Amino acid sequence: MSDNGNPIKRREFFRRLGKVLAGGGIVAVGARSAANVKSEGKADLYWQIDHEKCIQCGRCQTSCVMPVSAVRCMHANKVCGYCDLCGGYYRTNAKELNTAAENMLCPTGAIARKFVEEPYFEYTIDEALCNGCGKCVKGCSSFGNGSLFLQIRQELCLGCNECSIAKVCPSGAIHRVSYEDAYKFKDQA
Amino acid sequence: MSRLLVNRFPRPDFESGYLYPEYSYAVPNEMLWDIIDVTVLLILLGIVTWAAFRKRMRMPILAVSVVSVGYFGFFRGGCVCSIGSIQNVALAFVDPSYSLSLAVFLFFIIPIVFAFLFGRVFCAGVCPFGALQDLVNVKNFRISRPVAGALSVIPWIYLAFTLIYAMTRTRFLICKFDPFIGIFRLGGDIGVIGFGIVLLLMSIFTGRPFCRFLCPYGAILDLVSRASIFKVRITPKRCICCDLCHDSCPVDAIKAPYGNKTGETPAEGVRRVVAYMVALPLLMVACALMMRWIAPDLARANSEVRLHEMVTAYEAGPQDTMEPEVEAFYSQGRNLAELETSRNLVVSKFRFYSTLAGILIGLVIGLKLLEMSLKRGRKEYEIDYGRCVACAKCFDYCPQK
């Protein structure tokens, strides 16, 4: 800061210096970040549950920003044993294997049971009723084949920059995946 | 075959010709939405620039504000926004495994490029947060200069903490404490929504409290737009010092004429500035040390560090009920030694980034003090280009059209 120079010239010098620094900074940060950009198909954008890690704690039912969580139960029929005594359908202390409410595990009655042939029953999830509590998933994984699983439905998910259920997931099972495997299914494993 | 798929029951042999139900889950076309979002962003930025520089009119900017609140806010749910994109860009900077999508990168860089060219035209009405606050603004009570100066350090501190938490992949603080997203989505954390409502009530009486005293992206744009190439002018003609524009500015970016009567000789002035320059590195070191000191406590927000605490507590005295985190830890077959290593890695990362953040905080506080102590005479009303959001409100008030 010399007092000999004309102050206007000095001010002009700082102004130009600022422009060069700002412009250079933007180009540097922009170029470095542009190098990190992954192409649209490859970038991990879609929140999904890794069911190998999921322990069905039930937090994703309540922690999603949506009024009803974007998590739903899905059924991998090709893995299902079609059992009469279904660990995901009946409570463990069910007295009788009928459709009475006190025997049902699902709190919203979202699992439909249909007779196929002796001794097999088909189970279907009504996703309009399911709230993603994961009780049936826990039952199925503990006593059955583990064909029921929780997953984030893409058409319901808002795709928040930071998924609020991913942050409370105790097993760190929720990650972003790329478009190519935007749904993690169980029977495709 | 996945670990949890236990074949307790064999796959049935159906004899009745039963067919497995077919599912098809369509993925929504996010790519199309990304293209629409970026296009809308560019169009709105273009309209604001055109209105502020060419037409010198407020009306188009008001229209842009309504469109932005409607489209980016209520319709698209406010995600991803330019403010939040700082975190994605910062995380991708230090962690190549994190994927930064093109749309997020463009939302980060386009407003900055516009700020470098034309000033904060993004803040004017394209940002749904700024637009929302501007739409409810009725009266501007001016906040005194020292208070406003002190408060304007907060965005930088917020930015520093955001960078620590984003770069260590702990949390996205901007997303967590986003005051308006709950309003746009009509739901969310009640405390944060309450904070957003308080901010909106405040912005009725003083312009844009969030933009001026909280927004970390605004801090970046503030810095860039000081050096912007084209600058908005209150009047294309000569200023007649009528003071009409001064009260119209919602962000207090118009500086009144000022005769420097402090009676300080140039030598005294130089000495004072040199003293500040000496104090600046000291302040930076002090802030860096302080941040380094609190780094292990900051790290407790990280899931690995928290898990380590939980597991150590559990192993010290096992209880009957297990926290789900601890249960998941054991079911994944992890052990304490491996967790300890990853926890220490996280803490050392925290220490490193906190030190850098401390240097940034010290630098910002020092430069703010320096800026506030510099007294420069002005003969006319001048715009502070760091604060000016190009809202074009002053144009209508100026009689020199």
PDB file of N, CA, C and O in Angstrom, chain B residues 333-357:
ATOM      1  N   GLY B 333     -21.357 -58.999  10.959  1.00  0.00           N
ATOM      2  CA  GLY B 333     -20.089 -59.687  11.198  1.00  0.00           C
ATOM      3  C   GLY B 333     -18.901 -58.750  11.341  1.00  0.00           C
ATOM      4  O   GLY B 333     -17.776 -59.095  11.006  1.00  0.00           O
ATOM      5  N   ARG B 334     -19.169 -57.515  11.812  1.00  0.00           N
ATOM      6  CA  ARG B 334     -18.056 -56.579  11.981  1.00  0.00           C
ATOM      7  C   ARG B 334     -17.471 -56.758  13.376  1.00  0.00           C
ATOM      8  O   ARG B 334     -18.115 -57.291  14.275  1.00  0.00           O
ATOM      9  N   ASN B 335     -16.214 -56.327  13.539  1.00  0.00           N
ATOM     10  CA  ASN B 335     -15.641 -56.418  14.880  1.00  0.00           C
ATOM     11  C   ASN B 335     -15.147 -55.054  15.338  1.00  0.00           C
ATOM     12  O   ASN B 335     -14.990 -54.123  14.543  1.00  0.00           O
ATOM     13  N   LEU B 336     -14.878 -54.971  16.639  1.00  0.00           N
ATOM     14  CA  LEU B 336     -14.576 -53.682  17.265  1.00  0.00           C
ATOM     15  C   LEU B 336     -13.265 -53.094  16.749  1.00  0.00           C
ATOM     16  O   LEU B 336     -13.164 -51.879  16.551  1.00  0.00           O
ATOM     17  N   ALA B 337     -12.281 -53.967  16.489  1.00  0.00           N
ATOM     18  CA  ALA B 337     -10.972 -53.463  16.051  1.00  0.00           C
ATOM     19  C   ALA B 337     -11.101 -52.736  14.717  1.00  0.00           C
ATOM     20  O   ALA B 337     -10.541 -51.647  14.514  1.00  0.00           O
ATOM     21  N   GLU B 338     -11.904 -53.334  13.820  1.00  0.00           N
ATOM     22  CA  GLU B 338     -12.074 -52.742  12.482  1.00  0.00           C
ATOM     23  C   GLU B 338     -12.865 -51.437  12.595  1.00  0.00           C
ATOM     24  O   GLU B 338     -12.568 -50.454  11.907  1.00  0.00           O
ATOM     25  N   LEU B 339     -13.855 -51.427  13.501  1.00  0.00           N
ATOM     26  CA  LEU B 339     -14.652 -50.220  13.711  1.00  0.00           C
ATOM     27  C   LEU B 339     -13.784 -49.098  14.283  1.00  0.00           C
ATOM     28  O   LEU B 339     -13.909 -47.943  13.887  1.00  0.00           O
ATOM     29  N   GLU B 340     -12.890 -49.504  15.194  1.00  0.00           N
ATOM     30  CA  GLU B 340     -11.978 -48.532  15.818  1.00  0.00           C
ATOM     31  C   GLU B 340     -11.124 -47.843  14.747  1.00  0.00           C
ATOM     32  O   GLU B 340     -10.964 -46.616  14.760  1.00  0.00           O
ATOM     33  N   THR B 341     -10.603 -48.632  13.794  1.00  0.00           N
ATOM     34  CA  THR B 341      -9.776 -48.061  12.729  1.00  0.00           C
ATOM     35  C   THR B 341     -10.578 -47.064  11.906  1.00  0.00           C
ATOM     36  O   THR B 341     -10.114 -45.958  11.629  1.00  0.00           O
ATOM     37  N   SER B 342     -11.805 -47.473  11.515  1.00  0.00           N
ATOM     38  CA  SER B 342     -12.566 -46.586  10.642  1.00  0.00           C
ATOM     39  C   SER B 342     -13.013 -45.348  11.414  1.00  0.00           C
ATOM     40  O   SER B 342     -13.095 -44.258  10.856  1.00  0.00           O
ATOM     41  N   ARG B 343     -13.257 -45.511  12.719  1.00  0.00           N
ATOM     42  CA  ARG B 343     -13.624 -44.358  13.546  1.00  0.00           C
ATOM     43  C   ARG B 343     -12.459 -43.375  13.643  1.00  0.00           C
ATOM     44  O   ARG B 343     -12.630 -42.171  13.483  1.00  0.00           O
ATOM     45  N   ASN B 344     -11.239 -43.916  13.849  1.00  0.00           N
ATOM     46  CA  ASN B 344     -10.074 -43.046  13.949  1.00  0.00           C
ATOM     47  C   ASN B 344      -9.814 -42.296  12.648  1.00  0.00           C
ATOM     48  O   ASN B 344      -9.406 -41.135  12.663  1.00  0.00           O
ATOM     49  N   LEU B 345     -10.092 -42.975  11.533  1.00  0.00           N
ATOM     50  CA  LEU B 345      -9.933 -42.330  10.232  1.00  0.00           C
ATOM     51  C   LEU B 345     -10.879 -41.141  10.115  1.00  0.00           C
ATOM     52  O   LEU B 345     -10.488 -40.050   9.682  1.00  0.00           O
ATOM     53  N   VAL B 346     -12.126 -41.364  10.541  1.00  0.00           N
ATOM     54  CA  VAL B 346     -13.124 -40.294  10.484  1.00  0.00           C
ATOM     55  C   VAL B 346     -12.693 -39.129  11.361  1.00  0.00           C
ATOM     56  O   VAL B 346     -12.743 -37.962  10.944  1.00  0.00           O
ATOM     57  N   VAL B 347     -12.233 -39.430  12.582  1.00  0.00           N
ATOM     58  CA  VAL B 347     -11.852 -38.353  13.507  1.00  0.00           C
ATOM     59  C   VAL B 347     -10.663 -37.575  12.956  1.00  0.00           C
ATOM     60  O   VAL B 347     -10.631 -36.340  13.027  1.00  0.00           O
ATOM     61  N   SER B 348      -9.705 -38.286  12.327  1.00  0.00           N
ATOM     62  CA  SER B 348      -8.546 -37.555  11.797  1.00  0.00           C
ATOM     63  C   SER B 348      -8.973 -36.680  10.620  1.00  0.00           C
ATOM     64  O   SER B 348      -8.466 -35.570  10.450  1.00  0.00           O
ATOM     65  N   LYS B 349      -9.915 -37.176   9.819  1.00  0.00           N
ATOM     66  CA  LYS B 349     -10.461 -36.350   8.733  1.00  0.00           C
ATOM     67  C   LYS B 349     -11.120 -35.104   9.304  1.00  0.00           C
ATOM     68  O   LYS B 349     -10.936 -34.001   8.803  1.00  0.00           O
ATOM     69  N   PHE B 350     -11.900 -35.302  10.369  1.00  0.00           N
ATOM     70  CA  PHE B 350     -12.573 -34.177  11.015  1.00  0.00           C
ATOM     71  C   PHE B 350     -11.565 -33.149  11.497  1.00  0.00           C
ATOM     72  O   PHE B 350     -11.763 -31.953  11.351  1.00  0.00           O
ATOM     73  N   ARG B 351     -10.467 -33.652  12.080  1.00  0.00           N
ATOM     74  CA  ARG B 351      -9.463 -32.740  12.605  1.00  0.00           C
ATOM     75  C   ARG B 351      -8.870 -31.897  11.471  1.00  0.00           C
ATOM     76  O   ARG B 351      -8.711 -30.693  11.587  1.00  0.00           O
ATOM     77  N   PHE B 352      -8.591 -32.556  10.353  1.00  0.00           N
ATOM     78  CA  PHE B 352      -7.990 -31.865   9.216  1.00  0.00           C
ATOM     79  C   PHE B 352      -8.933 -30.802   8.652  1.00  0.00           C
ATOM     80  O   PHE B 352      -8.575 -29.626   8.538  1.00  0.00           O
ATOM     81  N   TYR B 353     -10.162 -31.216   8.340  1.00  0.00           N
ATOM     82  CA  TYR B 353     -11.081 -30.267   7.710  1.00  0.00           C
ATOM     83  C   TYR B 353     -11.516 -29.179   8.693  1.00  0.00           C
ATOM     84  O   TYR B 353     -11.760 -28.045   8.285  1.00  0.00           O
ATOM     85  N   SER B 354     -11.605 -29.506   9.991  1.00  0.00           N
ATOM     86  CA  SER B 354     -11.978 -28.483  10.967  1.00  0.00           C
ATOM     87  C   SER B 354     -10.911 -27.421  11.052  1.00  0.00           C
ATOM     88  O   SER B 354     -11.219 -26.232  11.186  1.00  0.00           O
ATOM     89  N   THR B 355      -9.640 -27.825  10.968  1.00  0.00           N
ATOM     90  CA  THR B 355      -8.553 -26.849  11.002  1.00  0.00           C
ATOM     91  C   THR B 355      -8.670 -25.903   9.819  1.00  0.00           C
ATOM     92  O   THR B 355      -8.588 -24.681   9.971  1.00  0.00           O
ATOM     93  N   LEU B 356      -8.894 -26.487   8.625  1.00  0.00           N
ATOM     94  CA  LEU B 356      -9.049 -25.642   7.436  1.00  0.00           C
ATOM     95  C   LEU B 356     -10.247 -24.713   7.595  1.00  0.00           C
ATOM     96  O   LEU B 356     -10.174 -23.519   7.277  1.00  0.00           O
ATOM     97  N   ALA B 357     -11.344 -25.261   8.122  1.00  0.00           N
ATOM     98  CA  ALA B 357     -12.541 -24.447   8.309  1.00  0.00           C
ATOM     99  C   ALA B 357     -12.278 -23.317   9.296  1.00  0.00           C
ATOM    100  O   ALA B 357     -12.769 -22.200   9.119  1.00  0.00           O
TER     101      ALA B 357
END
